[in-house]
């Protein structure tokens, strides 16, 4: 597991890095918010430990910037802030948890483990560079969230769950629309086109293939 630490106090970075590496984690660190954001853009991290007060970009601003591009990676604030309003601000910015300085290293380890447990129990569907978090109802393309309607989300999930299999229009109407009588299956084409457009899929690289006269198939 790869953890990014963004903290401007070198003593805290060294303390965290030594302890976390002994626990088996890989650590990358930054000493200001801008450097932290640059590292986030260039690497894939499993969790981010984020100080609230940082040079160049504050922890709160950095958290918001990360959430624009990545809705899933757990973020834990390390903060001396302890008012209810400040805690709410951090959570609204997209943080998963916070721990108040000075903190017990053992407590931090347990909070990290909780985030990894939560992450591992979430059912994630994947299709190429598309990730679907079923529990949170989130669709990501290259870690950027894409907003789908409820029906578009259900249709995309159905195709990905049946990845590699041809899904006929009649099957889709019955299983996704829950309609068990003759119905104009042309509505499916409208939803497929909307999904492709929102996911910015190119025809030659399309993960959702049309099987003419039959239906659709999802393939990586």
CSV table of C-alpha atoms in Angstrom, one decimal:
chain,number,residue,atom,x,y,z
A,1,UNK,CA,0.0,0.0,0.0
A,2,UNK,CA,1.4,3.4,-1.1
A,3,UNK,CA,0.7,6.4,1.2
A,4,UNK,CA,1.3,10.0,0.4
A,5,UNK,CA,2.2,12.3,3.4
A,6,UNK,CA,1.7,16.0,2.9
A,7,UNK,CA,3.2,17.7,6.0
A,8,UNK,CA,5.4,20.8,6.4
A,9,UNK,CA,7.1,19.7,9.6
A,10,UNK,CA,10.1,17.5,8.7
A,11,UNK,CA,10.1,15.9,12.2
A,12,UNK,CA,6.6,14.6,11.8
A,13,UNK,CA,7.3,13.3,8.3
A,14,UNK,CA,10.3,11.4,9.6
A,15,UNK,CA,8.4,10.0,12.5
A,16,UNK,CA,5.5,8.9,10.3
A,17,UNK,CA,7.6,7.6,7.5
A,18,UNK,CA,9.7,5.4,9.9
A,19,UNK,CA,6.7,4.0,11.7
A,20,UNK,CA,4.6,3.4,8.6
A,21,UNK,CA,7.4,1.7,6.7
A,22,UNK,CA,7.9,-0.6,9.7
A,23,UNK,CA,4.2,-1.5,9.2
A,24,UNK,CA,4.9,-2.4,5.6
A,25,UNK,CA,3.6,0.7,3.8
A,26,UNK,CA,5.4,2.5,1.0
A,27,UNK,CA,5.8,6.2,1.7
A,28,UNK,CA,6.1,9.3,-0.5
A,29,UNK,CA,6.1,12.7,1.2
A,30,UNK,CA,5.7,16.4,0.3
A,31,UNK,CA,6.4,19.5,2.4
A,32,UNK,CA,3.9,21.9,0.8
A,33,UNK,CA,0.5,21.7,-0.8
A,34,UNK,CA,1.6,22.4,-4.4
A,35,UNK,CA,4.3,19.6,-4.3
A,36,UNK,CA,1.7,17.3,-2.8
A,37,UNK,CA,-0.7,18.0,-5.6
A,38,UNK,CA,2.0,17.4,-8.2
A,39,UNK,CA,2.9,14.1,-6.6
A,40,UNK,CA,-0.8,13.1,-6.5
A,41,UNK,CA,-1.1,13.8,-10.3
A,42,UNK,CA,1.9,11.7,-11.2
A,43,UNK,CA,1.3,8.7,-8.9
A,44,UNK,CA,-1.4,6.3,-7.7
A,45,UNK,CA,-1.8,6.4,-3.9
A,46,UNK,CA,-3.9,4.1,-1.7
A,47,UNK,CA,-4.3,6.8,1.0
A,48,UNK,CA,-3.3,10.4,1.7
A,49,UNK,CA,-2.3,11.8,5.1
A,50,UNK,CA,-2.8,15.6,4.8
A,51,UNK,CA,-1.8,18.4,7.2
A,52,UNK,CA,-4.4,21.2,7.4
A,53,UNK,CA,-1.9,24.1,7.5
A,54,UNK,CA,0.4,24.0,4.5
A,55,UNK,CA,2.5,26.4,2.5
A,56,UNK,CA,1.5,27.4,-1.0
A,57,UNK,CA,-1.8,25.5,-1.0
A,58,UNK,CA,-3.6,24.8,2.3
A,59,UNK,CA,-4.6,21.3,3.2
A,60,UNK,CA,-8.3,22.2,2.7
A,61,UNK,CA,-7.6,23.6,-0.8
A,62,UNK,CA,-5.5,20.5,-1.7
A,63,UNK,CA,-8.2,18.2,-0.4
A,64,UNK,CA,-10.8,19.9,-2.7
A,65,UNK,CA,-8.5,19.8,-5.7
A,66,UNK,CA,-7.8,16.1,-5.2
A,67,UNK,CA,-11.5,15.3,-4.9
A,68,UNK,CA,-12.2,17.0,-8.3
A,69,UNK,CA,-10.0,14.4,-9.9
A,70,UNK,CA,-10.3,11.5,-7.5
A,71,UNK,CA,-13.4,10.7,-5.5
A,72,UNK,CA,-12.2,7.4,-3.9
A,73,UNK,CA,-8.7,7.6,-2.4
A,74,UNK,CA,-9.1,7.9,1.4
A,75,UNK,CA,-7.9,11.2,2.9
A,76,UNK,CA,-7.1,11.6,6.6
A,77,UNK,CA,-6.4,15.1,7.9
A,78,UNK,CA,-3.7,15.6,10.5
A,79,UNK,CA,-4.7,18.7,12.2
A,80,UNK,CA,-4.4,20.9,15.3
A,81,UNK,CA,-7.9,22.3,14.3
A,82,UNK,CA,-10.5,20.9,16.7
A,83,UNK,CA,-13.6,23.0,16.5
A,84,UNK,CA,-16.8,21.4,15.2
A,85,UNK,CA,-17.0,23.9,12.3
A,86,UNK,CA,-13.5,23.2,11.2
A,87,UNK,CA,-14.1,19.4,11.4
A,88,UNK,CA,-17.2,19.9,9.2
A,89,UNK,CA,-15.2,22.0,6.7
A,90,UNK,CA,-12.7,19.2,6.3
A,91,UNK,CA,-15.4,16.5,5.8
A,92,UNK,CA,-17.2,18.7,3.4
A,93,UNK,CA,-14.0,19.2,1.4
A,94,UNK,CA,-13.9,15.4,0.9
A,95,UNK,CA,-11.8,14.0,3.8
A,96,UNK,CA,-12.7,10.6,5.1
A,97,UNK,CA,-11.4,11.1,8.6
A,98,UNK,CA,-9.2,13.4,10.8
A,99,UNK,CA,-6.9,13.0,13.7
A,100,UNK,CA,-6.0,15.8,16.1
A,101,UNK,CA,-2.3,16.7,16.8
A,102,UNK,CA,-0.6,15.5,18.9
A,103,UNK,CA,-1.8,12.0,18.1
A,104,UNK,CA,-1.0,8.5,19.1
A,105,UNK,CA,0.7,6.6,16.3
A,106,UNK,CA,-1.2,3.4,17.3
A,107,UNK,CA,-4.5,5.3,16.9
A,108,UNK,CA,-3.3,6.6,13.4
A,109,UNK,CA,-2.5,3.0,12.3
A,110,UNK,CA,-6.0,1.9,13.3
A,111,UNK,CA,-7.6,4.7,11.5
A,112,UNK,CA,-5.6,3.9,8.4
A,113,UNK,CA,-6.6,0.2,8.7
A,114,UNK,CA,-10.3,1.2,8.9
A,115,UNK,CA,-10.0,3.1,5.6
A,116,UNK,CA,-8.4,0.2,3.9
A,117,UNK,CA,-11.1,-2.2,5.3
A,118,UNK,CA,-13.8,0.1,4.0
A,119,UNK,CA,-12.1,0.3,0.7
A,120,UNK,CA,-11.7,-3.4,0.4
A,121,UNK,CA,-15.3,-4.1,1.2
A,122,UNK,CA,-16.7,-1.8,-1.5
A,123,UNK,CA,-17.6,-3.6,-4.7
A,124,UNK,CA,-15.8,-2.0,-7.6
A,125,UNK,CA,-16.6,-2.9,-11.2
A,126,UNK,CA,-14.0,-2.1,-13.9
A,127,UNK,CA,-14.1,-1.7,-17.6
A,128,UNK,CA,-10.8,-0.5,-19.0
A,129,UNK,CA,-10.1,2.9,-17.5
A,130,UNK,CA,-13.7,3.0,-16.1
A,131,UNK,CA,-14.3,2.3,-12.4
A,132,UNK,CA,-17.7,1.9,-10.9
A,133,UNK,CA,-18.2,2.0,-7.1
A,134,UNK,CA,-21.5,0.3,-6.5
A,135,UNK,CA,-21.8,1.3,-2.8
A,136,UNK,CA,-21.2,5.0,-3.4
A,137,UNK,CA,-22.9,5.1,-6.8
A,138,UNK,CA,-19.8,6.7,-8.4
A,139,UNK,CA,-18.4,6.3,-11.9
A,140,UNK,CA,-14.8,7.3,-12.5
A,141,UNK,CA,-13.0,7.6,-15.8
A,142,UNK,CA,-9.2,7.9,-15.2
A,143,UNK,CA,-10.1,8.9,-11.6
A,144,UNK,CA,-12.4,11.8,-12.7
A,145,UNK,CA,-16.0,11.4,-11.6
A,146,UNK,CA,-18.7,11.3,-14.3
A,147,UNK,CA,-22.3,12.0,-13.5
A,148,UNK,CA,-24.8,9.5,-14.9
A,149,UNK,CA,-28.6,9.3,-14.4
A,150,UNK,CA,-29.9,6.4,-12.3
A,151,UNK,CA,-31.0,4.5,-15.5
A,152,UNK,CA,-27.7,5.2,-17.2
A,153,UNK,CA,-25.8,3.9,-14.1
A,154,UNK,CA,-28.0,0.8,-13.9
A,155,UNK,CA,-27.5,0.0,-17.6
A,156,UNK,CA,-23.7,0.5,-17.4
A,157,UNK,CA,-23.5,-1.7,-14.4
A,158,UNK,CA,-25.5,-4.4,-16.1
A,159,UNK,CA,-23.2,-4.5,-19.1
A,160,UNK,CA,-20.1,-4.5,-17.0
A,161,UNK,CA,-21.3,-7.2,-14.7
A,162,UNK,CA,-22.0,-9.3,-17.9
A,163,UNK,CA,-18.6,-8.3,-19.4
A,164,UNK,CA,-17.7,-10.5,-22.3
A,165,UNK,CA,-21.3,-11.6,-22.9
A,166,UNK,CA,-23.7,-10.4,-25.5
A,167,UNK,CA,-26.6,-8.7,-23.8
A,168,UNK,CA,-29.6,-8.7,-26.0
A,169,UNK,CA,-32.0,-5.8,-26.2
A,170,UNK,CA,-34.8,-8.0,-24.8
A,171,UNK,CA,-32.6,-9.1,-21.9
A,172,UNK,CA,-31.7,-5.5,-21.1
A,173,UNK,CA,-35.3,-4.4,-21.2
A,174,UNK,CA,-36.3,-7.2,-18.8
A,175,UNK,CA,-33.4,-7.0,-16.4
A,176,UNK,CA,-32.7,-3.3,-16.3
A,177,UNK,CA,-36.1,-1.7,-17.1
A,178,UNK,CA,-38.0,-4.6,-15.4
A,179,UNK,CA,-40.4,-4.7,-18.4
A,180,UNK,CA,-41.7,-8.1,-19.3
A,181,UNK,CA,-43.9,-7.3,-22.3
A,182,UNK,CA,-43.4,-6.1,-25.8
A,183,UNK,CA,-41.7,-2.7,-25.7
A,184,UNK,CA,-39.7,-0.5,-28.0
A,185,UNK,CA,-36.1,-1.5,-27.4
A,186,UNK,CA,-34.9,1.5,-29.3
A,187,UNK,CA,-34.9,3.4,-26.0
A,188,UNK,CA,-31.8,1.4,-25.1
A,189,UNK,CA,-29.8,2.9,-28.0
A,190,UNK,CA,-30.6,6.4,-26.7
A,191,UNK,CA,-29.2,5.5,-23.3
A,192,UNK,CA,-26.1,3.8,-24.7
A,193,UNK,CA,-25.3,6.9,-26.8
A,194,UNK,CA,-25.7,9.1,-23.7
A,195,UNK,CA,-23.4,6.8,-21.7
A,196,UNK,CA,-20.8,6.8,-24.5
A,197,UNK,CA,-20.9,10.6,-24.8
A,198,UNK,CA,-20.6,11.1,-21.0
A,199,UNK,CA,-17.7,8.6,-20.7
A,200,UNK,CA,-16.1,10.2,-23.7
A,201,UNK,CA,-15.6,6.9,-25.4
A,202,UNK,CA,-14.2,6.9,-28.9
A,203,UNK,CA,-15.7,4.5,-31.4
A,204,UNK,CA,-12.5,2.7,-32.3
A,205,UNK,CA,-11.7,2.3,-28.6
A,206,UNK,CA,-15.3,1.8,-27.4
A,207,UNK,CA,-15.6,-0.5,-24.4
A,208,UNK,CA,-19.3,-0.9,-25.2
A,209,UNK,CA,-19.6,-2.6,-28.6
A,210,UNK,CA,-22.8,-2.8,-30.7
A,211,UNK,CA,-23.8,-6.3,-31.9
A,212,UNK,CA,-25.9,-5.3,-34.8
A,213,UNK,CA,-29.5,-6.6,-34.7
A,214,UNK,CA,-28.9,-8.3,-31.3
A,215,UNK,CA,-27.7,-5.9,-28.5
A,216,UNK,CA,-24.5,-4.9,-26.8
A,217,UNK,CA,-21.3,-6.3,-25.3
A,218,UNK,CA,-18.9,-4.7,-22.8
A,219,UNK,CA,-15.2,-5.7,-23.3
A,220,UNK,CA,-11.9,-4.3,-22.0
